[in-house]
Amino acid sequence: MDTDIDWGKLPFGYYPTDYNVRCTFRDGKWGAVEVSQSETVNLHIAATCLHYSQEIFEGLKAFRGKDGKVRIFRLRDNAKRIQDSARGILMEPVPTELFEEMCIKAVKLNERFIPPYGSGASLYIRPFEIGLTPRVGVKEADEYMFIVLVTPVGPYFKSGFSNTNICIMREYDRVAPQGTGRWKVGGNYAASLAAGHRAHEMGYSAVLFLDPKEKKYLDECGPANFYAIKDGKYITPMSDSILPSITNDSLMVLAREMGMEVERRHITVDELEEVSEAAACGTAAVCSPIGEIDDIDTGKKYVISKDGKPGPITTEFVRRLEAIRHGEEPDTHGWITIVE
Ligand SMILES: *Cc1c(COP(=O)(O)O)cnc(C)c1O
């Protein structure tokens, strides 16, 4: 059955699909993979995911290519990262093969929701894991559920690739210096909501958080990584409180291929004076170019884009990555899983 979705207008939101795929860890082992048509989960009222935030997730995408094939971008890397997240907050890691099998199954079962080539839309895959065991005392669960849902999402830039402005705010930290920032934990998002809301109210698309220990170095950019181009080099913050973005990792590879030097290091706020491009990067947008960064505590404004347009390097990054993800340029890094 076909859908009558207007793919180009879909938001980045939840759109119901036909099936999701689930697996439960119980009695020390992962059970059978189950296909569900239900959009809800039945939880114990004292489950650890509800009380002590044992919840981790991933976000990746599947694309329909010009050749009609469906490609998932960096499936294995997302499997590895959710295992790191699981170990970080004492949850049961989902084996790589199980993760891959369940993501592929969820994509195939919902094939009619994979947007057509050229629409700019894609199928977002959201694997997540929750602790099920009832606890009142603080302790990790023994039982876990891993679920993969998929939902079609529209192109990130509805009215064309364009800059947004972001702000630096010292009033809030997203995570603690040796905390959970390096893992994809739902709780990190809870901790970032108030800052994000304030920024949106002031007309900014995101908060550029500073490192939570010294408040000297650039850290995470809202729910995305940050990079800049300085003297022709690709620079991106290195910190224990940043989630290792797979998009950022891919861009570092592309940057080197384009002949640029790549530096992962501390970046001070005043270095923003000397950058020629800056962007937030992540699965949702690939790159979201930044026009201006306003430090709301000092009143200082860093104008990144002099002509108001996205920079040439960021534009080329997006073009290349999109070409690889749609099978228009060869996958020389083993980033693509073709769904047969
Ligand atoms: C998911 C996420 C990112 C981006 O990671 P990608 O793998 O590129 O999608 C960056 N920062 C945070 C905090 C995230 O949760």
Short mmCIF file of C-alpha atoms and ligand atoms in Angstrom, two decimals:
data_model
loop_
_atom_site.label_atom_id
_atom_site.label_comp_id
_atom_site.label_asym_id
_atom_site.label_seq_id
_atom_site.Cartn_x
_atom_site.Cartn_y
_atom_site.Cartn_z
CA MET A 1 0.00 0.00 0.00
CA ASP A 2 1.37 3.41 -0.94
CA THR A 3 1.36 6.38 1.36
CA ASP A 4 0.17 9.86 0.45
CA ILE A 5 2.88 11.62 2.44
CA ASP A 6 4.19 14.95 1.19
CA TRP A 7 7.82 13.92 1.83
CA GLY A 8 9.38 17.35 1.30
CA LYS A 9 7.17 18.91 3.99
CA LEU A 10 7.61 16.29 6.69
CA PRO A 11 9.04 17.76 9.90
CA PHE A 12 11.76 16.13 11.99
CA GLY A 13 9.13 14.47 14.12
CA TYR A 14 7.31 11.26 14.84
CA TYR A 15 5.18 9.98 12.01
CA PRO A 16 3.56 6.59 12.69
CA THR A 17 4.77 3.63 10.63
CA ASP A 18 3.54 0.03 10.47
CA TYR A 19 5.93 -1.88 12.71
CA ASN A 20 8.62 -1.64 15.35
CA VAL A 21 11.03 -4.36 16.42
CA ARG A 22 11.71 -5.38 20.03
CA CYS A 23 13.93 -7.69 22.03
CA THR A 24 14.08 -8.30 25.78
CA PHE A 25 17.07 -9.21 27.93
CA ARG A 26 15.89 -11.50 30.71
CA ASP A 27 17.47 -14.27 32.81
CA GLY A 28 20.89 -13.25 31.56
CA LYS A 29 20.18 -13.50 27.82
CA TRP A 30 18.60 -11.70 24.89
CA GLY A 31 15.35 -13.36 23.76
CA ALA A 32 13.68 -13.67 20.37
CA VAL A 33 13.28 -10.64 18.11
CA GLU A 34 9.63 -9.60 18.12
CA VAL A 35 7.76 -7.55 15.56
CA SER A 36 5.15 -5.24 17.05
CA GLN A 37 2.36 -3.10 15.64
CA SER A 38 1.83 -1.38 18.97
CA GLU A 39 3.04 2.18 19.54
CA THR A 40 3.19 1.76 23.30
CA VAL A 41 5.18 -0.24 25.86
CA ASN A 42 3.75 -1.77 28.98
CA LEU A 43 6.08 -0.91 31.85
CA HIS A 44 6.22 -1.66 35.53
CA ILE A 45 5.51 1.55 37.44
CA ALA A 46 8.85 1.18 39.27
CA ALA A 47 10.98 0.38 36.19
CA THR A 48 14.50 1.86 36.37
CA CYS A 49 13.98 3.75 33.08
CA LEU A 50 11.21 5.74 34.73
CA HIS A 51 12.94 6.51 38.01
CA TYR A 52 16.69 6.39 37.48
CA SER A 53 16.93 7.27 33.78
CA GLN A 54 18.32 4.00 32.49
CA GLU A 55 17.58 5.02 28.90
CA ILE A 56 20.00 5.25 25.99
CA PHE A 57 19.38 5.72 22.29
CA GLU A 58 20.82 6.09 18.82
CA GLY A 59 19.84 8.00 15.71
CA LEU A 60 20.76 7.01 12.17
CA LYS A 61 19.19 7.17 8.74
CA ALA A 62 18.30 5.05 5.72
CA PHE A 63 18.21 6.60 2.25
CA ARG A 64 16.70 5.58 -1.08
CA GLY A 65 19.32 5.98 -3.80
CA LYS A 66 18.98 6.96 -7.42
CA ASP A 67 19.47 3.25 -8.21
CA GLY A 68 16.46 2.41 -6.01
CA LYS A 69 18.63 0.71 -3.38
CA VAL A 70 18.21 1.48 0.31
CA ARG A 71 21.35 2.43 2.20
CA ILE A 72 21.87 2.72 5.95
CA PHE A 73 24.68 5.07 6.95
CA ARG A 74 27.26 3.80 9.48
CA LEU A 75 25.07 1.13 11.04
CA ARG A 76 27.95 -0.67 12.76
CA ASP A 77 29.33 2.53 14.29
CA ASN A 78 25.96 3.23 15.87
CA ALA A 79 25.91 -0.32 17.26
CA LYS A 80 29.31 0.27 18.86
CA ARG A 81 28.26 3.60 20.31
CA ILE A 82 25.11 2.31 21.97
CA GLN A 83 27.25 -0.41 23.55
CA ASP A 84 29.53 2.29 24.98
CA SER A 85 26.46 4.14 26.25
CA ALA A 86 25.16 0.92 27.84
CA ARG A 87 28.42 0.30 29.66
CA GLY A 88 28.47 3.94 30.74
CA ILE A 89 25.27 3.68 32.76
CA LEU A 90 25.45 -0.04 33.64
CA MET A 91 22.92 -1.30 31.11
CA GLU A 92 23.18 -4.51 29.11
CA PRO A 93 25.01 -3.90 25.80
CA VAL A 94 23.07 -5.03 22.71
CA PRO A 95 25.31 -7.32 20.61
CA THR A 96 26.35 -5.77 17.28
CA GLU A 97 24.70 -8.49 15.18
CA LEU A 98 21.41 -8.12 17.04
CA PHE A 99 21.49 -4.34 16.67
CA GLU A 100 22.16 -4.62 12.95
CA GLU A 101 19.55 -7.33 12.39
CA MET A 102 16.85 -5.36 14.21
CA CYS A 103 17.57 -2.07 12.43
CA ILE A 104 17.52 -3.76 9.03
CA LYS A 105 14.32 -5.57 9.91
CA ALA A 106 12.61 -2.35 11.01
CA VAL A 107 13.61 -0.65 7.75
CA LYS A 108 12.41 -3.53 5.57
CA LEU A 109 9.10 -3.95 7.37
CA ASN A 110 8.34 -0.25 6.87
CA GLU A 111 9.55 -0.05 3.30
CA ARG A 112 6.58 2.00 2.16
CA PHE A 113 7.76 4.80 4.49
CA ILE A 114 11.22 5.10 2.95
CA PRO A 115 11.08 8.44 1.13
CA PRO A 116 11.77 8.45 -2.61
CA TYR A 117 15.09 9.54 -4.05
CA GLY A 118 15.21 13.27 -4.68
CA SER A 119 12.65 14.21 -2.02
CA GLY A 120 15.35 15.27 0.44
CA ALA A 121 13.59 13.14 3.04
CA SER A 122 14.91 9.97 4.67
CA LEU A 123 13.89 7.22 7.06
CA TYR A 124 15.14 8.03 10.55
CA ILE A 125 16.00 4.99 12.65
CA ARG A 126 15.70 5.36 16.41
CA PRO A 127 17.03 2.39 18.37
CA PHE A 128 16.69 2.75 22.13
CA GLU A 129 17.12 0.68 25.25
CA ILE A 130 15.37 0.92 28.62
CA GLY A 131 15.79 -0.67 32.04
CA LEU A 132 12.69 -2.69 33.00
CA THR A 133 13.34 -4.03 36.48
CA PRO A 134 11.25 -2.51 39.27
CA ARG A 135 13.54 -0.75 41.75
CA VAL A 136 13.03 1.75 44.49
CA GLY A 137 16.53 1.52 45.88
CA VAL A 138 19.07 2.94 43.47
CA LYS A 139 20.53 0.06 41.50
CA GLU A 140 20.78 -0.95 37.85
CA ALA A 141 18.12 -3.20 36.30
CA ASP A 142 18.52 -6.90 35.53
CA GLU A 143 16.05 -6.80 32.63
CA TYR A 144 16.20 -4.55 29.59
CA MET A 145 14.22 -3.93 26.45
CA PHE A 146 15.75 -2.83 23.17
CA ILE A 147 13.37 -1.35 20.60
CA VAL A 148 13.93 -0.05 17.08
CA LEU A 149 11.37 2.37 15.71
CA VAL A 150 11.60 4.11 12.36
CA THR A 151 9.89 7.25 11.14
CA PRO A 152 10.17 9.22 7.90
CA VAL A 153 11.66 12.71 8.32
CA GLY A 154 11.69 15.58 5.85
CA PRO A 155 14.70 17.54 4.62
CA TYR A 156 16.28 19.49 7.51
CA PHE A 157 16.39 22.73 5.54
CA LYS A 158 12.88 23.20 4.15
CA SER A 159 13.57 26.51 2.47
CA GLY A 160 17.14 25.87 1.39
CA PHE A 161 20.48 25.37 3.12
CA SER A 162 21.01 28.47 5.27
CA ASN A 163 22.75 29.86 8.33
CA THR A 164 21.31 30.16 11.81
CA ASN A 165 22.62 32.06 14.81
CA ILE A 166 23.56 30.41 18.10
CA CYS A 167 24.53 31.72 21.52
CA ILE A 168 26.99 31.07 24.31
CA MET A 169 25.37 30.87 27.74
CA ARG A 170 27.23 30.17 30.98
CA GLU A 171 24.21 29.82 33.20
CA TYR A 172 23.63 26.16 32.31
CA ASP A 173 25.75 23.07 31.81
CA ARG A 174 24.54 20.16 29.73
CA VAL A 175 26.63 17.61 31.60
CA ALA A 176 29.25 17.30 34.35
CA PRO A 177 33.01 17.23 33.59
CA GLN A 178 33.39 13.49 34.20
CA GLY A 179 29.70 12.80 33.68
CA THR A 180 27.52 11.21 31.02
CA GLY A 181 28.17 13.65 28.17
CA ARG A 182 30.19 11.15 26.15
CA TRP A 183 27.24 8.75 26.05
CA LYS A 184 23.91 9.04 24.27
CA VAL A 185 21.81 9.09 27.40
CA GLY A 186 18.27 10.49 27.50
CA GLY A 187 19.06 12.27 30.76
CA ASN A 188 21.58 14.52 29.02
CA TYR A 189 18.74 15.86 26.93
CA ALA A 190 16.59 16.55 29.98
CA ALA A 191 19.49 18.56 31.38
CA SER A 192 19.75 20.62 28.18
CA LEU A 193 16.07 21.49 27.73
CA ALA A 194 15.91 24.65 29.84
CA ALA A 195 19.00 26.16 28.18
CA GLY A 196 17.69 25.26 24.72
CA HIS A 197 14.31 26.77 25.52
CA ARG A 198 15.90 30.03 26.69
CA ALA A 199 18.01 30.20 23.53
CA HIS A 200 14.99 29.61 21.28
CA GLU A 201 13.07 32.33 23.10
CA MET A 202 15.88 34.72 22.30
CA GLY A 203 15.81 33.72 18.63
CA TYR A 204 18.81 31.38 18.58
CA SER A 205 18.73 27.90 17.10
CA ALA A 206 21.00 26.35 19.77
CA VAL A 207 23.28 26.91 22.74
CA LEU A 208 27.00 26.50 22.27
CA PHE A 209 27.85 25.05 25.68
CA LEU A 210 31.24 25.71 27.23
CA ASP A 211 33.24 23.00 28.94
CA PRO A 212 31.58 22.43 32.31
CA LYS A 213 34.80 22.53 34.33
CA GLU A 214 36.56 25.73 33.33
CA LYS A 215 33.97 27.41 31.08
CA LYS A 216 36.84 28.33 28.78
CA TYR A 217 36.54 25.95 25.86
CA LEU A 218 33.82 25.30 23.31
CA ASP A 219 31.98 22.07 23.96
CA GLU A 220 28.76 20.62 22.52
CA CYS A 221 26.44 22.68 20.29
CA GLY A 222 22.95 21.87 21.57
CA PRO A 223 22.32 18.26 20.54
CA ALA A 224 25.13 18.34 17.97
CA ASN A 225 28.93 18.57 17.71
CA PHE A 226 30.65 21.80 16.71
CA TYR A 227 33.37 22.42 14.17
CA ALA A 228 34.95 25.46 12.61
CA ILE A 229 37.33 26.24 9.78
CA LYS A 230 40.33 28.27 10.88
CA ASP A 231 43.27 29.08 8.58
CA GLY A 232 41.99 26.36 6.26
CA LYS A 233 42.08 23.76 9.07
CA TYR A 234 39.15 21.75 10.38
CA ILE A 235 39.01 22.29 14.14
CA THR A 236 36.62 20.56 16.53
CA PRO A 237 36.54 20.46 20.33
CA MET A 238 38.08 17.55 22.19
CA SER A 239 36.47 16.93 25.56
CA ASP A 240 35.29 14.16 27.88
CA SER A 241 31.85 15.69 27.97
CA ILE A 242 31.14 15.55 24.22
CA LEU A 243 29.26 12.74 22.49
CA PRO A 244 31.49 11.38 19.71
CA SER A 245 29.33 12.30 16.71
CA ILE A 246 29.54 9.88 13.80
CA THR A 247 28.78 12.76 11.45
CA ASN A 248 31.73 14.70 12.87
CA ASP A 249 33.93 11.63 12.47
CA SER A 250 32.81 11.33 8.83
CA LEU A 251 33.52 15.04 8.21
CA MET A 252 37.04 14.68 9.64
CA VAL A 253 37.68 11.90 7.11
CA LEU A 254 36.28 14.01 4.25
CA ALA A 255 38.26 17.06 5.41
CA ARG A 256 41.52 15.11 5.22
CA GLU A 257 40.55 13.83 1.77
CA MET A 258 39.95 17.42 0.72
CA GLY A 259 43.51 18.19 1.81
CA MET A 260 42.75 19.90 5.08
CA GLU A 261 44.49 19.41 8.38
CA VAL A 262 42.23 18.23 11.18
CA GLU A 263 42.70 19.31 14.79
CA ARG A 264 40.74 17.86 17.69
CA ARG A 265 41.67 20.04 20.61
CA HIS A 266 40.51 22.62 23.10
CA ILE A 267 39.13 25.68 21.34
CA THR A 268 38.86 28.89 23.33
CA VAL A 269 35.93 31.27 22.91
CA ASP A 270 38.10 34.10 21.57
CA GLU A 271 39.36 31.89 18.74
CA LEU A 272 35.94 32.45 17.21
CA GLU A 273 37.32 35.82 16.04
CA GLU A 274 39.48 33.99 13.54
CA VAL A 275 37.23 31.32 12.06
CA SER A 276 35.93 31.55 8.51
CA GLU A 277 33.16 28.93 8.88
CA ALA A 278 31.42 27.18 11.75
CA ALA A 279 28.64 24.64 11.94
CA ALA A 280 26.78 22.21 14.16
CA CYS A 281 26.93 18.64 12.86
CA GLY A 282 24.86 15.55 13.47
CA THR A 283 22.60 13.00 11.80
CA ALA A 284 19.55 15.28 11.63
CA ALA A 285 21.10 18.01 9.44
CA VAL A 286 24.59 16.72 8.50
CA CYS A 287 25.81 20.33 8.90
CA SER A 288 23.85 23.29 10.15
CA PRO A 289 25.97 26.31 9.24
CA ILE A 290 26.31 29.13 11.75
CA GLY A 291 26.03 32.79 10.78
CA GLU A 292 26.77 34.45 14.09
CA ILE A 293 27.62 33.39 17.63
CA ASP A 294 26.51 35.76 20.36
CA ASP A 295 28.04 35.57 23.81
CA ILE A 296 25.06 36.66 25.86
CA ASP A 297 27.07 37.06 29.08
CA THR A 298 29.66 39.44 27.65
CA GLY A 299 27.57 40.96 24.85
CA LYS A 300 30.29 40.09 22.34
CA LYS A 301 29.09 39.02 18.86
CA TYR A 302 31.19 36.79 16.62
CA VAL A 303 30.13 37.23 13.01
CA ILE A 304 31.24 34.03 11.31
CA SER A 305 29.62 34.41 7.91
CA LYS A 306 30.51 37.77 6.36
CA ASP A 307 28.16 37.42 3.37
CA GLY A 308 25.32 35.70 5.22
CA LYS A 309 25.66 32.49 3.22
CA PRO A 310 26.88 29.02 4.24
CA GLY A 311 30.62 28.68 3.60
CA PRO A 312 32.08 26.71 0.68
CA ILE A 313 33.66 23.96 2.80
CA THR A 314 30.49 23.24 4.77
CA THR A 315 28.51 23.25 1.53
CA GLU A 316 30.95 20.77 -0.02
CA PHE A 317 30.84 18.53 3.09
CA VAL A 318 27.08 18.22 2.82
CA ARG A 319 27.20 17.59 -0.93
CA ARG A 320 29.78 14.81 -0.53
CA LEU A 321 28.13 13.10 2.38
CA GLU A 322 24.72 13.20 0.72
CA ALA A 323 26.25 11.77 -2.48
CA ILE A 324 27.79 8.86 -0.55
CA ARG A 325 24.58 8.21 1.35
CA HIS A 326 22.55 8.10 -1.88
CA GLY A 327 25.03 5.91 -3.76
CA GLU A 328 26.08 8.65 -6.17
CA GLU A 329 29.70 8.57 -5.03
CA PRO A 330 31.56 5.39 -4.11
CA ASP A 331 31.56 4.27 -0.48
CA THR A 332 35.31 3.98 -0.02
CA HIS A 333 35.18 3.78 3.79
CA GLY A 334 32.71 0.95 4.37
CA TRP A 335 30.14 3.37 5.75
CA ILE A 336 27.13 1.98 3.89
CA THR A 337 24.98 -1.09 4.56
CA ILE A 338 22.76 -1.90 1.59
CA VAL A 339 19.40 -3.29 2.66
CA GLU A 340 18.80 -6.31 0.42
C1 LIG B 1 23.47 12.24 18.67
C2 LIG B 1 24.25 13.40 19.15
C3 LIG B 1 25.19 14.05 18.33
C4 LIG B 1 25.38 13.73 16.87
O1 LIG B 1 25.83 12.44 16.63
P1 LIG B 1 25.71 11.83 15.18
O2 LIG B 1 26.25 10.46 15.33
O3 LIG B 1 26.52 12.64 14.26
O4 LIG B 1 24.27 11.87 14.83
C5 LIG B 1 25.94 15.07 18.88
N1 LIG B 1 25.78 15.46 20.15
C6 LIG B 1 24.87 14.86 20.97
C7 LIG B 1 24.74 15.34 22.36
C8 LIG B 1 24.09 13.81 20.49
O5 LIG B 1 23.20 13.24 21.31
#
